[in-house]
Protein backbone atom coordinates (compact mmCIF):
# COMPACT_ATOMS: atom_id res chain seq x y z
CA UNK A 1 0.00 0.00 0.00
CA UNK A 2 2.89 2.27 0.72
CA UNK A 3 4.35 1.50 -2.67
CA UNK A 4 1.37 2.31 -4.87
CA UNK A 5 2.24 5.89 -5.84
CA UNK A 6 5.66 4.88 -7.11
CA UNK A 7 4.93 2.37 -9.87
CA UNK A 8 2.26 4.46 -11.57
CA UNK A 9 4.86 7.06 -12.56
CA UNK A 10 6.82 4.64 -14.65
CA UNK A 11 4.27 2.14 -15.74
CA UNK A 12 4.40 3.34 -19.35
CA UNK A 13 8.06 2.40 -19.66
CA UNK A 14 7.48 -1.17 -18.59
CA UNK A 15 10.07 -3.51 -20.07
CA UNK A 16 9.05 -6.74 -21.78
CA UNK A 17 10.41 -8.76 -18.89
CA UNK A 18 8.56 -7.76 -15.77
CA UNK A 19 11.48 -8.35 -13.49
CA UNK A 20 14.12 -7.11 -15.90
CA UNK A 21 16.04 -3.88 -15.67
CA UNK A 22 19.18 -2.40 -17.19
CA UNK A 23 21.23 -4.05 -14.45
CA UNK A 24 19.83 -7.53 -15.03
CA UNK A 25 20.13 -7.23 -18.78
CA UNK A 26 23.78 -6.24 -18.51
CA UNK A 27 24.46 -8.99 -15.98
CA UNK A 28 22.57 -11.53 -18.07
CA UNK A 29 24.54 -10.65 -21.20
CA UNK A 30 27.83 -10.84 -19.38
CA UNK A 31 26.80 -14.16 -17.85
CA UNK A 32 25.82 -15.63 -21.20
CA UNK A 33 29.05 -14.54 -22.90
CA UNK A 34 31.12 -15.70 -19.95
CA UNK A 35 29.40 -19.09 -19.98
CA UNK A 36 30.19 -19.52 -23.67
CA UNK A 37 33.85 -18.67 -23.08
CA UNK A 38 33.86 -20.92 -20.02
CA UNK A 39 32.64 -23.89 -22.05
CA UNK A 40 35.49 -23.41 -24.52
CA UNK A 41 38.08 -22.90 -21.78
CA UNK A 42 36.91 -25.79 -19.64
CA UNK A 43 36.12 -28.31 -22.35
CA UNK A 44 38.89 -27.67 -24.90
CA UNK A 45 41.63 -25.27 -23.89
CA UNK A 46 42.43 -26.43 -20.35
CA UNK A 47 44.54 -29.60 -20.31
CA UNK A 48 43.36 -33.05 -19.29
CA UNK A 49 44.64 -34.29 -15.95
CA UNK A 50 47.60 -36.67 -15.89
CA UNK A 51 45.75 -39.14 -13.68
CA UNK A 52 42.07 -38.51 -14.23
CA UNK A 53 42.17 -37.58 -17.89
CA UNK A 54 39.18 -35.63 -19.18
CA UNK A 55 37.07 -36.38 -16.11
CA UNK A 56 38.85 -33.52 -14.36
CA UNK A 57 36.85 -31.13 -16.53
CA UNK A 58 33.86 -31.80 -14.28
CA UNK A 59 35.73 -29.84 -11.64
CA UNK A 60 34.96 -26.60 -13.46
CA UNK A 61 31.23 -27.01 -12.86
CA UNK A 62 31.37 -29.03 -9.65
CA UNK A 63 33.61 -26.79 -7.53
CA UNK A 64 32.22 -23.38 -8.60
CA UNK A 65 28.70 -24.71 -7.93
CA UNK A 66 29.46 -25.39 -4.30
CA UNK A 67 31.34 -22.12 -3.91
CA UNK A 68 28.35 -20.21 -5.23
CA UNK A 69 26.07 -22.27 -2.99
CA UNK A 70 28.20 -21.41 0.06
CA UNK A 71 28.06 -17.76 -0.97
CA UNK A 72 24.29 -17.98 -1.23
CA UNK A 73 23.95 -19.55 2.22
CA UNK A 74 26.32 -16.98 3.71
CA UNK A 75 24.20 -14.22 2.22
CA UNK A 76 21.09 -15.90 3.62
CA UNK A 77 22.64 -15.89 7.06
CA UNK A 78 23.71 -12.25 6.79
CA UNK A 79 20.30 -11.18 5.52
CA UNK A 80 18.57 -13.18 8.27
CA UNK A 81 20.64 -11.36 10.85
CA UNK A 82 19.47 -8.08 9.37
CA UNK A 83 15.85 -9.28 9.44
CA UNK A 84 16.05 -10.05 13.15
CA UNK A 85 17.86 -6.78 13.77
CA UNK A 86 15.17 -4.84 11.93
CA UNK A 87 12.17 -6.55 13.49
CA UNK A 88 13.41 -5.88 16.97
CA UNK A 89 12.27 -2.27 16.97
CA UNK A 90 8.76 -1.26 17.86
CA UNK A 91 5.93 -1.22 15.37
CA UNK A 92 4.30 1.95 14.22
CA UNK A 93 5.46 5.43 13.34
CA UNK A 94 7.79 6.40 10.51
CA UNK A 95 10.65 4.47 12.04
CA UNK A 96 8.54 1.35 12.30
CA UNK A 97 7.55 1.63 8.64
CA UNK A 98 11.17 1.99 7.55
CA UNK A 99 12.27 -0.90 9.76
CA UNK A 100 9.45 -3.04 8.39
CA UNK A 101 10.46 -2.25 4.82
CA UNK A 102 14.07 -3.09 5.48
CA UNK A 103 13.11 -6.33 7.21
CA UNK A 104 11.02 -7.29 4.18
CA UNK A 105 13.91 -6.38 1.89
CA UNK A 106 16.34 -8.58 3.77
CA UNK A 107 13.79 -11.34 4.02
CA UNK A 108 13.54 -11.39 0.23
CA UNK A 109 17.33 -11.36 -0.09
CA UNK A 110 17.51 -14.36 2.27
CA UNK A 111 14.83 -16.24 0.33
CA UNK A 112 16.35 -15.62 -3.09
CA UNK A 113 19.88 -16.47 -1.93
CA UNK A 114 18.79 -19.67 -0.18
CA UNK A 115 16.93 -20.87 -3.23
CA UNK A 116 19.98 -20.31 -5.41
CA UNK A 117 22.12 -22.04 -2.79
CA UNK A 118 19.85 -25.07 -2.82
CA UNK A 119 19.90 -25.23 -6.61
CA UNK A 120 23.68 -25.01 -6.81
CA UNK A 121 24.10 -27.54 -4.00
CA UNK A 122 21.91 -29.92 -5.97
CA UNK A 123 24.10 -29.32 -9.03
CA UNK A 124 27.19 -30.00 -6.92
CA UNK A 125 25.74 -33.30 -5.77
CA UNK A 126 24.74 -34.35 -9.28
CA UNK A 127 28.00 -33.41 -11.00
CA UNK A 128 29.92 -34.85 -8.05
CA UNK A 129 28.22 -38.21 -8.34
CA UNK A 130 28.87 -38.26 -12.09
CA UNK A 131 32.51 -37.47 -11.38
CA UNK A 132 32.56 -40.11 -8.67
CA UNK A 133 31.10 -42.71 -11.02
CA UNK A 134 33.99 -42.37 -13.46
CA UNK A 135 36.80 -41.95 -10.93
CA UNK A 136 35.69 -44.05 -7.96
CA UNK A 137 33.37 -46.36 -9.82
CA UNK A 138 30.32 -45.49 -7.73
CA UNK A 139 27.90 -42.58 -7.60
CA UNK A 140 28.14 -42.20 -3.89
CA UNK A 141 30.70 -42.72 -1.12
CA UNK A 142 30.05 -42.12 2.55
CA UNK A 143 32.84 -39.63 2.51
CA UNK A 144 32.79 -36.80 5.05
CA UNK A 145 32.41 -34.05 2.50
CA UNK A 146 29.64 -35.78 0.60
CA UNK A 147 27.70 -36.50 3.76
CA UNK A 148 28.05 -32.93 5.00
CA UNK A 149 26.93 -31.58 1.64
CA UNK A 150 23.84 -33.72 1.49
CA UNK A 151 22.91 -32.67 5.04
CA UNK A 152 23.44 -29.03 4.03
CA UNK A 153 21.18 -29.58 1.05
CA UNK A 154 18.40 -31.13 3.12
CA UNK A 155 18.69 -28.43 5.80
CA UNK A 156 18.10 -25.65 3.30
CA UNK A 157 15.36 -27.60 1.55
CA UNK A 158 13.65 -27.51 4.94
CA UNK A 159 14.33 -23.81 5.18
CA UNK A 160 12.65 -23.21 1.82
CA UNK A 161 9.74 -25.42 2.87
CA UNK A 162 9.33 -23.36 6.05
CA UNK A 163 9.32 -20.16 4.00
CA UNK A 164 6.56 -21.45 1.76
CA UNK A 165 4.05 -22.04 4.53
CA UNK A 166 1.41 -19.37 4.72
CA UNK A 167 1.52 -17.26 7.86
CA UNK A 168 1.61 -13.62 8.71
CA UNK A 169 4.57 -12.27 6.75
CA UNK A 170 6.33 -10.65 9.71
CA UNK A 171 6.19 -13.85 11.75
CA UNK A 172 7.29 -15.93 8.80
CA UNK A 173 10.27 -13.67 8.15
CA UNK A 174 11.36 -13.91 11.76
CA UNK A 175 10.92 -17.67 12.04
CA UNK A 176 12.80 -18.38 8.84
CA UNK A 177 15.55 -15.97 9.89
CA UNK A 178 15.98 -17.89 13.14
CA UNK A 179 16.09 -21.15 11.23
CA UNK A 180 18.74 -19.82 8.82
CA UNK A 181 20.91 -18.74 11.74
CA UNK A 182 20.51 -22.07 13.53
CA UNK A 183 21.51 -23.80 10.30
CA UNK A 184 24.67 -21.72 10.12
CA UNK A 185 25.59 -22.35 13.76
CA UNK A 186 24.96 -26.04 13.24
CA UNK A 187 27.01 -26.26 10.07
CA UNK A 188 30.47 -26.46 11.67
CA UNK A 189 29.19 -29.06 14.14
CA UNK A 190 27.85 -31.17 11.30
CA UNK A 191 31.07 -30.72 9.38
CA UNK A 192 33.38 -31.70 12.21
CA UNK A 193 31.29 -34.57 13.49
CA UNK A 194 30.96 -36.09 10.04
CA UNK A 195 34.63 -35.48 9.33
CA UNK A 196 35.54 -37.17 12.57
CA UNK A 197 33.11 -39.99 12.00
CA UNK A 198 34.72 -40.87 8.68
CA UNK A 199 38.37 -40.25 9.47
CA UNK A 200 38.21 -42.25 12.69
CA UNK A 201 36.51 -45.00 10.82
CA UNK A 202 38.63 -45.32 7.71
CA UNK A 203 41.61 -43.79 6.03
CA UNK A 204 40.82 -40.74 3.93
CA UNK A 205 41.90 -42.29 0.69
CA UNK A 206 39.77 -40.47 -1.76
CA UNK A 207 42.24 -37.81 -2.78
CA UNK A 208 41.57 -38.30 -6.45
CA UNK A 209 37.90 -37.61 -6.90
CA UNK A 210 35.68 -34.62 -6.29
CA UNK A 211 37.23 -32.17 -3.91
CA UNK A 212 40.49 -34.07 -3.72
CA UNK A 213 43.59 -32.36 -2.44
CA UNK A 214 45.68 -32.66 -5.55
CA UNK A 215 47.60 -29.68 -6.79
CA UNK A 216 46.37 -28.59 -10.13
CA UNK A 217 48.40 -26.86 -12.80
CA UNK A 218 48.26 -23.13 -13.49
CA UNK A 219 45.91 -23.38 -16.43
CA UNK A 220 43.49 -25.52 -14.47
CA UNK A 221 43.66 -23.13 -11.58
CA UNK A 222 42.81 -20.11 -13.73
CA UNK A 223 40.07 -21.94 -15.54
CA UNK A 224 38.58 -22.84 -12.18
CA UNK A 225 38.71 -19.24 -10.99
CA UNK A 226 37.20 -18.04 -14.25
CA UNK A 227 34.40 -20.61 -13.98
CA UNK A 228 33.69 -19.45 -10.47
CA UNK A 229 33.40 -15.84 -11.65
CA UNK A 230 31.03 -16.96 -14.41
CA UNK A 231 28.85 -18.90 -12.00
CA UNK A 232 28.76 -15.92 -9.64
CA UNK A 233 27.59 -13.55 -12.37
CA UNK A 234 24.90 -15.98 -13.51
CA UNK A 235 23.77 -16.54 -9.91
CA UNK A 236 23.60 -12.80 -9.27
CA UNK A 237 21.56 -12.34 -12.42
CA UNK A 238 19.03 -15.01 -11.47
CA UNK A 239 19.08 -13.81 -7.87
CA UNK A 240 18.05 -10.29 -8.84
CA UNK A 241 15.15 -11.63 -10.86
CA UNK A 242 14.17 -13.93 -8.02
CA UNK A 243 14.25 -11.08 -5.54
CA UNK A 244 11.89 -9.10 -7.73
CA UNK A 245 9.59 -12.07 -8.18
CA UNK A 246 9.39 -12.38 -4.41
CA UNK A 247 8.53 -8.70 -4.28
CA UNK A 248 5.80 -9.20 -6.88
CA UNK A 249 4.46 -12.18 -4.93
CA UNK A 250 4.07 -9.96 -1.90
CA UNK A 251 2.37 -7.26 -3.96
CA UNK A 252 0.02 -9.82 -5.49
CA UNK A 253 -0.84 -11.08 -2.03
CA UNK A 254 -1.54 -7.55 -0.85
CA UNK A 255 -3.63 -6.85 -3.94
CA UNK A 256 -5.66 -10.01 -3.38
CA UNK A 257 -6.24 -9.04 0.22
CA UNK A 258 -7.27 -5.56 -0.84
CA UNK A 259 -9.75 -6.98 -3.33
CA UNK A 260 -11.17 -9.30 -0.73
CA UNK A 261 -11.62 -6.39 1.64
CA UNK A 262 -13.37 -4.28 -0.95
CA UNK A 263 -15.64 -7.20 -1.81
CA UNK A 264 -16.49 -7.51 1.85
CA UNK A 265 -17.21 -3.82 2.08
CA UNK A 266 -19.40 -4.07 -1.03
CA UNK A 267 -21.33 -6.90 0.54
CA UNK A 268 -22.17 -4.77 3.49
CA UNK A 269 -23.44 -1.84 1.44
CA UNK A 270 -25.19 -2.83 -1.78
CA UNK A 271 -23.84 -5.45 -4.22
CA UNK A 272 -25.07 -8.94 -3.39
CA UNK A 273 -23.75 -10.34 -6.71
CA UNK A 274 -20.18 -10.23 -5.46
CA UNK A 275 -20.89 -12.81 -2.82
CA UNK A 276 -21.59 -15.44 -5.48
CA UNK A 277 -17.88 -15.87 -6.11
CA UNK B 1 30.27 -44.82 -18.10
CA UNK B 2 32.90 -43.15 -20.24
CA UNK B 3 34.73 -39.99 -19.27
CA UNK B 4 33.24 -38.05 -22.17
CA UNK B 5 29.70 -39.11 -21.29
CA UNK B 6 30.04 -38.07 -17.67
CA UNK B 7 31.70 -34.75 -18.52
CA UNK B 8 29.19 -33.78 -21.18
CA UNK B 9 26.39 -35.12 -19.03
CA UNK B 10 27.54 -32.98 -16.12
CA UNK B 11 27.86 -29.83 -18.22
CA UNK B 12 24.55 -30.42 -19.98
CA UNK B 13 22.70 -31.05 -16.72
CA UNK B 14 24.19 -27.94 -15.13
CA UNK B 15 23.32 -25.75 -18.09
CA UNK B 16 19.85 -27.21 -18.33
CA UNK B 17 19.11 -26.76 -14.65
CA UNK B 18 20.30 -23.16 -14.60
CA UNK B 19 18.41 -22.23 -17.77
CA UNK B 20 15.25 -23.97 -16.57
CA UNK B 21 15.38 -22.23 -13.22
CA UNK B 22 16.05 -18.83 -14.77
CA UNK B 23 13.22 -19.36 -17.25
CA UNK B 24 10.86 -20.32 -14.46
CA UNK B 25 11.80 -17.24 -12.42
CA UNK B 26 11.40 -14.84 -15.34
CA UNK B 27 8.13 -16.34 -16.53
CA UNK B 28 6.71 -16.23 -13.03
CA UNK B 29 7.80 -12.61 -12.80
CA UNK B 30 5.98 -11.80 -16.03
CA UNK B 31 2.82 -13.58 -14.99
CA UNK B 32 2.77 -11.92 -11.58
CA UNK B 33 3.66 -8.56 -13.06
CA UNK B 34 0.72 -8.80 -15.41
CA UNK B 35 -1.57 -9.74 -12.52
CA UNK B 36 -0.44 -7.02 -10.24
CA UNK B 37 -0.01 -4.50 -13.02
CA UNK B 38 3.36 -3.49 -11.76
CA UNK B 39 6.63 -4.25 -13.43
CA UNK B 40 10.24 -4.20 -12.56
CA UNK B 41 10.21 -0.55 -11.65
CA UNK B 42 8.32 -1.12 -8.45
CA UNK B 43 9.98 -4.40 -7.80
CA UNK B 44 13.53 -3.23 -8.29
CA UNK B 45 15.68 -3.21 -5.20
CA UNK B 46 16.59 0.43 -5.77
CA UNK B 47 13.10 1.54 -4.77
CA UNK B 48 13.24 -0.27 -1.48
CA UNK B 49 16.87 0.33 -0.78
CA UNK B 50 16.61 2.72 2.07
CA UNK B 51 19.34 0.96 3.99
CA UNK B 52 22.76 2.56 3.54
CA UNK B 53 24.59 -0.65 4.33
CA UNK B 54 23.01 -2.69 1.56
CA UNK B 55 25.99 -3.12 -0.70
CA UNK B 56 23.86 -4.81 -3.35
CA UNK C 1 13.05 -17.15 35.99
CA UNK C 2 13.58 -20.62 37.46
CA UNK C 3 10.12 -20.51 38.96
CA UNK C 4 8.61 -19.65 35.57
CA UNK C 5 10.48 -22.50 33.90
CA UNK C 6 9.30 -24.90 36.59
CA UNK C 7 5.74 -23.65 36.15
CA UNK C 8 5.71 -24.36 32.42
CA UNK C 9 7.46 -27.68 32.88
CA UNK C 10 4.96 -28.77 35.50
CA UNK C 11 2.08 -27.66 33.29
CA UNK C 12 3.32 -29.79 30.41
CA UNK C 13 3.91 -32.78 32.64
CA UNK C 14 0.43 -32.42 34.10
CA UNK C 15 -1.04 -32.40 30.61
CA UNK C 16 0.94 -35.55 29.89
CA UNK C 17 -0.22 -37.19 33.11
CA UNK C 18 -3.82 -36.54 32.13
CA UNK C 19 -3.61 -37.38 28.42
CA UNK C 20 -0.76 -39.91 28.48
CA UNK C 21 0.14 -39.28 24.84
CA UNK C 22 3.83 -40.02 25.35
CA UNK C 23 3.11 -43.16 27.30
CA UNK C 24 0.45 -44.75 25.13
CA UNK C 25 1.38 -43.36 21.72
CA UNK C 26 5.04 -42.35 21.46
CA UNK C 27 6.59 -45.17 23.50
CA UNK C 28 4.76 -47.91 21.54
CA UNK C 29 5.71 -46.21 18.25
CA UNK C 30 9.36 -46.16 19.25
CA UNK C 31 9.24 -49.81 20.24
CA UNK C 32 7.60 -50.52 16.92
CA UNK C 33 10.59 -48.93 15.18
CA UNK C 34 12.82 -51.52 16.87
CA UNK C 35 10.57 -54.31 15.65
CA UNK C 36 10.48 -52.89 12.13
CA UNK C 37 14.26 -52.79 12.04
CA UNK C 38 14.30 -56.43 13.04
CA UNK C 39 12.18 -57.09 9.94
CA UNK C 40 14.51 -55.02 7.78
CA UNK C 41 17.65 -56.85 8.90
CA UNK C 42 16.01 -60.23 9.05
CA UNK C 43 18.52 -61.66 6.57
CA UNK C 44 21.41 -60.96 8.91
CA UNK C 45 20.40 -60.95 12.60
CA UNK C 46 23.96 -60.36 13.78
CA UNK C 47 23.73 -56.87 12.27
CA UNK C 48 21.00 -56.06 14.80
CA UNK C 49 23.30 -56.48 17.79
CA UNK C 50 26.09 -54.55 16.09
CA UNK C 51 23.74 -51.73 15.12
CA UNK C 52 21.90 -51.54 18.44
CA UNK C 53 23.62 -48.29 19.44
CA UNK C 54 22.53 -46.56 16.25
CA UNK C 55 19.08 -48.05 16.48
CA UNK C 56 18.62 -46.56 19.95
CA UNK C 57 19.36 -43.07 18.67
CA UNK C 58 17.26 -43.39 15.54
CA UNK C 59 14.34 -44.53 17.66
CA UNK C 60 14.78 -41.74 20.22
CA UNK C 61 15.11 -39.17 17.41
CA UNK C 62 11.79 -40.22 15.91
CA UNK C 63 10.29 -40.20 19.39
CA UNK C 64 11.54 -36.64 19.83
CA UNK C 65 9.98 -35.55 16.54
CA UNK C 66 6.63 -36.84 17.78
CA UNK C 67 7.15 -35.44 21.26
CA UNK C 68 8.08 -31.98 20.01
CA UNK C 69 5.06 -31.91 17.75
CA UNK C 70 2.82 -32.92 20.64
CA UNK C 71 4.46 -30.42 22.96
CA UNK C 72 3.52 -27.50 20.72
CA UNK C 73 0.20 -28.93 19.59
CA UNK C 74 -1.13 -28.40 23.08
CA UNK C 75 -0.10 -24.74 22.82
CA UNK C 76 -1.47 -24.10 19.34
CA UNK C 77 -5.02 -24.94 20.36
CA UNK C 78 -6.94 -21.88 21.38
CA UNK C 79 -3.99 -19.48 21.28
CA UNK C 80 -2.52 -20.93 24.41
CA UNK C 81 0.91 -19.52 23.64
CA UNK C 82 -0.43 -15.99 23.40
CA UNK C 83 -2.15 -16.49 26.71
CA UNK C 84 1.12 -17.56 28.33
CA UNK C 85 2.90 -14.55 26.88
CA UNK C 86 0.12 -12.23 28.00
CA UNK C 87 0.35 -13.81 31.41
CA UNK C 88 3.77 -12.23 31.68
CA UNK C 89 5.97 -15.27 31.11
CA UNK C 90 9.15 -14.57 29.20
CA UNK C 91 9.78 -16.39 25.90
CA UNK C 92 12.93 -17.96 27.32
CA UNK C 93 11.01 -19.36 30.29
CA UNK C 94 8.40 -20.87 27.98
CA UNK C 95 11.03 -22.44 25.76
CA UNK C 96 13.11 -23.86 28.60
CA UNK C 97 10.08 -25.04 30.54
CA UNK C 98 8.81 -26.91 27.53
CA UNK C 99 12.29 -28.23 26.72
CA UNK C 100 12.65 -29.53 30.29
CA UNK C 101 9.28 -31.25 30.15
CA UNK C 102 10.09 -32.74 26.76
CA UNK C 103 13.49 -33.91 28.02
CA UNK C 104 11.86 -35.68 30.97
CA UNK C 105 9.40 -37.41 28.66
CA UNK C 106 12.13 -38.30 26.19
CA UNK C 107 14.21 -39.72 29.01
CA UNK C 108 11.30 -42.07 29.69
CA UNK C 109 11.15 -42.92 25.99
CA UNK C 110 14.90 -43.55 25.96
CA UNK C 111 14.60 -45.85 28.99
CA UNK C 112 11.86 -47.87 27.30
CA UNK C 113 13.91 -48.03 24.10
CA UNK C 114 16.93 -49.27 26.03
CA UNK C 115 14.80 -51.89 27.76
CA UNK C 116 13.44 -52.92 24.38
CA UNK C 117 16.95 -53.29 22.99
CA UNK C 118 18.01 -55.43 25.94
CA UNK C 119 14.99 -57.69 25.58
CA UNK C 120 14.70 -57.88 21.79
CA UNK C 121 18.33 -57.76 20.69
CA UNK C 122 20.02 -59.20 23.82
CA UNK C 123 22.36 -56.25 24.18
CA UNK C 124 24.96 -56.25 26.97
CA UNK C 125 26.48 -53.12 28.46
CA UNK C 126 30.21 -52.88 29.08
CA UNK C 127 30.45 -49.26 30.26
CA UNK C 128 27.43 -48.00 32.21
CA UNK C 129 28.83 -44.55 33.02
CA UNK C 130 29.58 -43.81 29.36
CA UNK C 131 26.18 -45.11 28.33
CA UNK C 132 24.24 -43.00 30.81
CA UNK C 133 26.28 -39.83 30.23
CA UNK C 134 25.91 -40.09 26.46
CA UNK C 135 22.20 -40.87 26.76
CA UNK C 136 21.56 -37.88 29.03
CA UNK C 137 23.51 -35.42 26.85
CA UNK C 138 22.01 -36.71 23.62
CA UNK C 139 18.43 -36.82 24.85
CA UNK C 140 18.71 -33.31 26.26
CA UNK C 141 20.19 -32.02 22.98
CA UNK C 142 17.38 -33.66 21.00
CA UNK C 143 14.78 -32.13 23.30
CA UNK C 144 16.13 -28.59 23.00
CA UNK C 145 16.39 -28.98 19.26
CA UNK C 146 12.87 -30.37 19.11
CA UNK C 147 11.49 -27.47 21.12
CA UNK C 148 13.26 -24.89 18.95
CA UNK C 149 11.81 -26.37 15.78
CA UNK C 150 8.47 -27.03 17.43
CA UNK C 151 8.28 -23.33 18.31
CA UNK C 152 9.30 -22.47 14.77
CA UNK C 153 6.46 -24.43 13.22
CA UNK C 154 3.79 -23.94 15.88
CA UNK C 155 0.41 -23.15 14.39
CA UNK C 156 1.50 -23.74 10.79
CA UNK C 157 -0.84 -25.78 8.69
CA UNK C 158 1.56 -28.51 7.57
CA UNK C 159 3.79 -28.51 10.64
CA UNK C 160 3.36 -32.27 11.14
CA UNK C 161 5.01 -33.10 7.86
CA UNK C 162 7.55 -30.30 8.00
CA UNK C 163 8.94 -30.95 11.47
CA UNK C 164 10.88 -34.15 10.63
CA UNK C 165 12.43 -32.50 7.59
CA UNK C 166 13.65 -29.60 9.70
CA UNK C 167 14.67 -31.55 12.77
CA UNK C 168 16.47 -34.61 11.43
CA UNK C 169 19.29 -32.88 9.49
CA UNK C 170 20.02 -30.60 12.43
CA UNK C 171 20.06 -33.53 14.84
CA UNK C 172 22.44 -35.52 12.63
CA UNK C 173 25.57 -34.71 14.70
CA UNK C 174 23.85 -35.96 17.86
CA UNK C 175 22.79 -39.09 16.04
CA UNK C 176 26.35 -39.68 14.86
CA UNK C 177 28.13 -38.95 18.11
CA UNK C 178 25.52 -40.79 20.18
CA UNK C 179 25.79 -43.85 17.99
CA UNK C 180 29.59 -43.95 18.24
CA UNK C 181 29.53 -43.45 22.00
CA UNK C 182 26.91 -46.19 22.41
CA UNK C 183 28.86 -48.57 20.20
CA UNK C 184 31.74 -48.24 22.63
CA UNK C 185 29.55 -48.48 25.72
CA UNK C 186 27.89 -51.60 24.36
CA UNK C 187 31.25 -53.12 23.53
CA UNK C 188 30.68 -53.40 19.78
CA UNK C 189 33.47 -50.99 18.88
CA UNK C 190 36.78 -49.83 20.33
CA UNK C 191 36.34 -46.20 19.36
CA UNK C 192 37.03 -43.25 21.66
CA UNK C 193 33.70 -43.26 23.41
CA UNK C 194 34.40 -40.36 25.74
CA UNK C 195 35.52 -38.10 22.91
CA UNK C 196 32.18 -38.67 21.23
CA UNK C 197 30.39 -37.98 24.51
CA UNK C 198 32.39 -34.77 24.80
CA UNK C 199 31.15 -33.84 21.34
CA UNK C 200 27.60 -34.52 22.53
CA UNK C 201 28.21 -32.19 25.46
CA UNK C 202 29.56 -29.50 23.13
CA UNK C 203 26.47 -29.84 20.94
CA UNK C 204 24.26 -29.61 24.00
CA UNK C 205 25.98 -26.42 25.18
CA UNK C 206 25.68 -24.94 21.68
CA UNK C 207 21.96 -25.68 21.56
CA UNK C 208 21.49 -24.12 24.99
CA UNK C 209 23.18 -20.96 23.71
CA UNK C 210 21.14 -21.00 20.50
CA UNK C 211 17.98 -21.51 22.55
CA UNK C 212 18.68 -18.45 24.68
CA UNK C 213 19.25 -16.34 21.61
CA UNK C 214 16.33 -17.70 19.60
CA UNK C 215 13.60 -17.84 22.24
CA UNK C 216 12.74 -14.16 21.94
CA UNK C 217 12.38 -13.86 18.17
CA UNK C 218 10.63 -17.23 17.92
CA UNK C 219 8.00 -16.87 20.60
CA UNK C 220 7.31 -13.15 20.64
CA UNK C 221 5.05 -13.31 17.61
CA UNK C 222 3.63 -16.77 18.06
Coordinates of C-alpha atoms in Angstrom, one line a residue, chain C residues 9 39 70 80 90 98 100 113 127 143 154 167 190 197 204 220:
Chain C
X9 CA 7.5 -27.7 32.9
X39 CA 12.2 -57.1 9.9
X70 CA 2.8 -32.9 20.6
X80 CA -2.5 -20.9 24.4
X90 CA 9.2 -14.6 29.2
X98 CA 8.8 -26.9 27.5
X100 CA 12.7 -29.5 30.3
X113 CA 13.9 -48.0 24.1
X127 CA 30.4 -49.3 30.3
X143 CA 14.8 -32.1 23.3
X154 CA 3.8 -23.9 15.9
X167 CA 14.7 -31.5 12.8
X190 CA 36.8 -49.8 20.3
X197 CA 30.4 -38.0 24.5
X204 CA 24.3 -29.6 24.0
X220 CA 7.3 -13.2 20.6

